[in-house]
Amino acid sequence: MDLSYSDDEKAFRAEVRAFLDEKLPKEMSDKIRKGEELGKEGQEKWHAILNEQGWLAPNWPKKFGGAEWDAVQRHIFEEESAAAYAPRIVPFGLSMLAPVLQKFGSQEQNDYWLPRILSGEDWWCQGYSEPGAGSDLASLKTEAVLNEEGTHYIVNGQKTWTTLGQHANMIFCLVRTDKKVKQQEGISFLLIDMEAPGVEVRPIILLDGTHEVNEVWFSDCKVPVENLVGKENEGWTYAKYLLTHERTNIAGVGFSQAGLTAVKRIARAEMSGGKPLMENPHFAARVARVEIDLMAMSTTNLRIVSKAAAGTAPGVESSMLKVKGTIIRQEINDLARRAAGAYAMPFASEAIEGSNLALPDPLNAGPVAAQYFNNRKLSIFGGSNEIQRQIIAKTMMGGGA
Amino acid sequence: MNFDLTEERQMLQDSLRRFLRDKYGTAERNKILESDTGFSADIWNGLAELGIIGALFTEDQGGFGGAGFDIAVVFEELGRAGVVEPFLDTAVLGGGLIADLGNDDQKAHIEEIIGGTLQLAFAHGEPASRYDINRVSTTAKADGDNIVLNGRKAVVVNAENANMLVVSARESGDVGDEDGISLYLVPADAKGITLQGYALLAGGRAAEVTLDDVSVPASARLGEAGKAFMAIEARIAAANVAICAETLGAMETACRLTRDYLMTRKQFGKPIGTFQALAHRMSDLLIEMEQARSAVIVAAGHLEHDRKARESHVSAAKNLLGRAGRLVAEDSIQMHGGIAMTQEYELAHIAKRIIMSDHRFGDTDHHLERYIALAAA
């Protein structure tokens, strides 16, 4: 057992740090630190900077234009990025759709779509959840029927919780192509042009005032058969692959570390009883407890990451990391709003760019209460923590649970 | 012992609940939240006519209630409906301090308050005071017959709508001393007052208030010079009873919505409430809500008791409501899933009311520490 990083890994960390130091625009990291909305343009700018460096697709094989980093390298990159307040790359095209295309897509599909993901020409979003199909995703009803000529699918139905769908021009969807078989066996994986007739995007405003999710409606939308990924009615297999494949950052260790640093900074600025709140033993104990949990969880994460680097696909461990990782992140959000005291009350929000400028923020805390509420989503999306616990129980108790 | 409401309070509860059920739905409230004033004059006047404000004052003061249980009944209903109008600030805090300390001229304002025509704000907390109610650094200095106020007040709820501010300022002593604090009734348009206003996350508005050589006559002082602390503490205790009752009402709404959702939302072919993992959590929320209800009753019942009994029961309630409220808000959202995160769904606002109530007049931790200190005293 050796708890230190190898020399190569240390060198890699130094390289990442130097890159962030040089290439991450200060106005961008300032925005992230203050919890402000980066907007579409900002996202595209960072996307282009990473692409130029060849680091945009760390998980892709080199033959597709990726960096082909191992899991430890990816972990280091994510940790350094969070510490430097670098934007989070929108994952839908790069780390969700691309691995599916690379494994199950045709040569033509890979040749056409992958370069467009790297260049930023396409902005992808994900069409999985539906109003009636959340945790029970396989019950989805959006229907795709092949036309008589066999050239197009006609899609009807509604997707929901579509993150950043307002910016996207493409959506990958799970659609029902066979209603007669077992639910999971009648689902296909379809790529749909959002600018095509019959697609409508309606905003959903979240409780912190942000517009980050949408409803996407399809009415008689024509989708060329070339946009079917893999085989008809095998979409569920691809979706499951997608869900278990890209899970190295599921624990959000970097976000938690950055968040904990921010909590301490706020608690050093906030005064309580004439002393910094950080010196209050009660508050300090709360911080210490999370710090201890985070220390152990980040080591769990590294243990799993190293196994993955050695080629073993993580199984039930990703579910464990999702549950513990989101509990810790949410606890840190709770501490941040607690620390800010009465100054957590103003409606600071990421909703409108620059909208927080007129607000009092003597602690330089940013929109801590809005972030606390917004991040309630962490334990809901991507398979709720209840679903993750069910997966753990089923796996560990041999289906008896 | 008798835990039933008196007939008068029962009638007050019924009429208030009916009024709010008819007039204060999610869509109506969202319009109020988005308005420039963060406030509905119609709702304010309607509730004043219903006698809601009068119920927060004693008969001696011109009202017909004013006890801990009156405050609890009113605010539980306001909380149930997620009302954002500043009854706490105008009536319990501002009006209450005038009633407790004011001379006859000052007390004349109470009639206007009860009638709904006068708005107040309590300008007390400061940027470096957090939840310490004795830390006042705003100064009050005599200048001939006048008093000159200088300082800054933080997150003053309802400051923009207020006709008058009740401002705390130090006449003598060090920044943390209980002795030496006075209260002044200051017209909101007095020269030297600057407001930087903003919306609040859980609804309503507040402002940073800067007092720059604000000159008021000595007759604007409420009560004796430098002796306001005990009255401030007692009024904040009443405010905390109101906040706890309001949070309890909001928790009831959260639990009702969650229970209904668990019984109707189907996944995997059956209502999700039939899954034991969720059913047991729902049960825990209901258990905690009963705990919260009892804590509110005990705190309200001790509001007229001696200082130590009053303060320790209020701190106990604020601590318990902080813990139970967080559990109810977070678990209600979690068991709903994404729908509860949307602005259009009632629970989103209710959850914000519950959580943000922990940021006024002392949070869960502050009141735990205070409870311990009071027990040791």
Short mmCIF file of N, CA, C and O in Angstrom, two decimals, chain B residues 2 114 127-128 131 142 156 186 211 239 241 250 267 303 306 309 327 330 356 360 362:
data_model
loop_
_atom_site.label_atom_id
_atom_site.label_comp_id
_atom_site.label_asym_id
_atom_site.label_seq_id
_atom_site.Cartn_x
_atom_site.Cartn_y
_atom_site.Cartn_z
N ASN B 2 -55.51 21.69 29.44
CA ASN B 2 -56.44 21.75 28.32
C ASN B 2 -55.69 22.29 27.11
O ASN B 2 -55.17 23.40 27.14
N ILE B 114 -53.02 48.61 13.74
CA ILE B 114 -54.10 47.62 13.76
C ILE B 114 -55.03 47.82 12.58
O ILE B 114 -55.53 46.86 11.98
N PRO B 127 -24.12 44.45 10.47
CA PRO B 127 -23.29 43.54 9.68
C PRO B 127 -22.41 42.61 10.53
O PRO B 127 -22.14 41.48 10.13
N ALA B 128 -21.95 43.06 11.69
CA ALA B 128 -21.05 42.21 12.49
C ALA B 128 -21.72 41.65 13.74
O ALA B 128 -21.05 41.16 14.64
N TYR B 131 -26.23 36.88 15.38
CA TYR B 131 -27.47 36.71 16.12
C TYR B 131 -27.37 37.26 17.55
O TYR B 131 -28.20 36.96 18.40
N ALA B 142 -26.23 62.97 21.84
CA ALA B 142 -27.04 64.16 22.06
C ALA B 142 -26.43 65.36 21.35
O ALA B 142 -25.21 65.52 21.31
N VAL B 156 -32.67 44.64 7.01
CA VAL B 156 -33.85 45.16 7.71
C VAL B 156 -35.09 44.83 6.88
O VAL B 156 -35.34 45.44 5.84
N VAL B 186 -38.08 56.45 14.10
CA VAL B 186 -37.54 57.37 13.11
C VAL B 186 -38.38 57.33 11.84
O VAL B 186 -38.59 56.24 11.28
N LEU B 211 -27.40 54.96 8.40
CA LEU B 211 -27.82 56.15 9.14
C LEU B 211 -26.62 57.09 9.20
O LEU B 211 -25.61 56.78 9.83
N ALA B 239 -41.22 37.37 18.71
CA ALA B 239 -40.99 37.16 17.28
C ALA B 239 -40.58 35.72 17.01
O ALA B 239 -41.00 35.11 16.02
N VAL B 241 -41.42 33.09 18.78
CA VAL B 241 -42.63 32.26 18.90
C VAL B 241 -43.41 32.33 17.58
O VAL B 241 -43.87 31.32 17.04
N ALA B 250 -45.97 25.91 8.00
CA ALA B 250 -45.35 25.56 6.72
C ALA B 250 -45.01 24.07 6.68
O ALA B 250 -45.18 23.40 5.65
N GLN B 267 -45.04 4.84 -9.60
CA GLN B 267 -43.88 4.37 -10.33
C GLN B 267 -43.81 2.87 -10.07
O GLN B 267 -44.23 2.40 -9.03
N LEU B 303 -44.47 32.61 27.12
CA LEU B 303 -44.07 33.95 26.67
C LEU B 303 -44.33 35.01 27.74
O LEU B 303 -43.61 36.00 27.84
N ASP B 306 -41.53 34.50 33.56
CA ASP B 306 -40.32 35.26 33.85
C ASP B 306 -39.26 35.03 32.77
O ASP B 306 -39.36 34.10 31.98
N ALA B 309 -37.53 31.43 32.19
CA ALA B 309 -38.44 30.41 31.67
C ALA B 309 -38.81 30.74 30.22
O ALA B 309 -38.83 29.87 29.35
N LEU B 327 -35.37 18.77 8.36
CA LEU B 327 -35.71 17.40 7.97
C LEU B 327 -36.95 17.39 7.07
O LEU B 327 -36.97 16.74 6.02
N GLU B 330 -36.25 19.17 3.56
CA GLU B 330 -35.38 18.41 2.68
C GLU B 330 -36.01 17.08 2.25
O GLU B 330 -35.96 16.70 1.08
N MET B 356 -35.41 29.19 5.55
CA MET B 356 -34.91 30.54 5.80
C MET B 356 -35.36 31.10 7.16
O MET B 356 -34.82 32.09 7.63
N ARG B 360 -33.31 34.07 10.93
CA ARG B 360 -33.73 35.30 11.64
C ARG B 360 -33.73 35.06 13.14
O ARG B 360 -34.27 34.08 13.62
N GLY B 362 -31.55 34.16 15.30
CA GLY B 362 -30.86 33.02 15.88
C GLY B 362 -31.20 31.71 15.21
O GLY B 362 -32.36 31.38 15.05
#
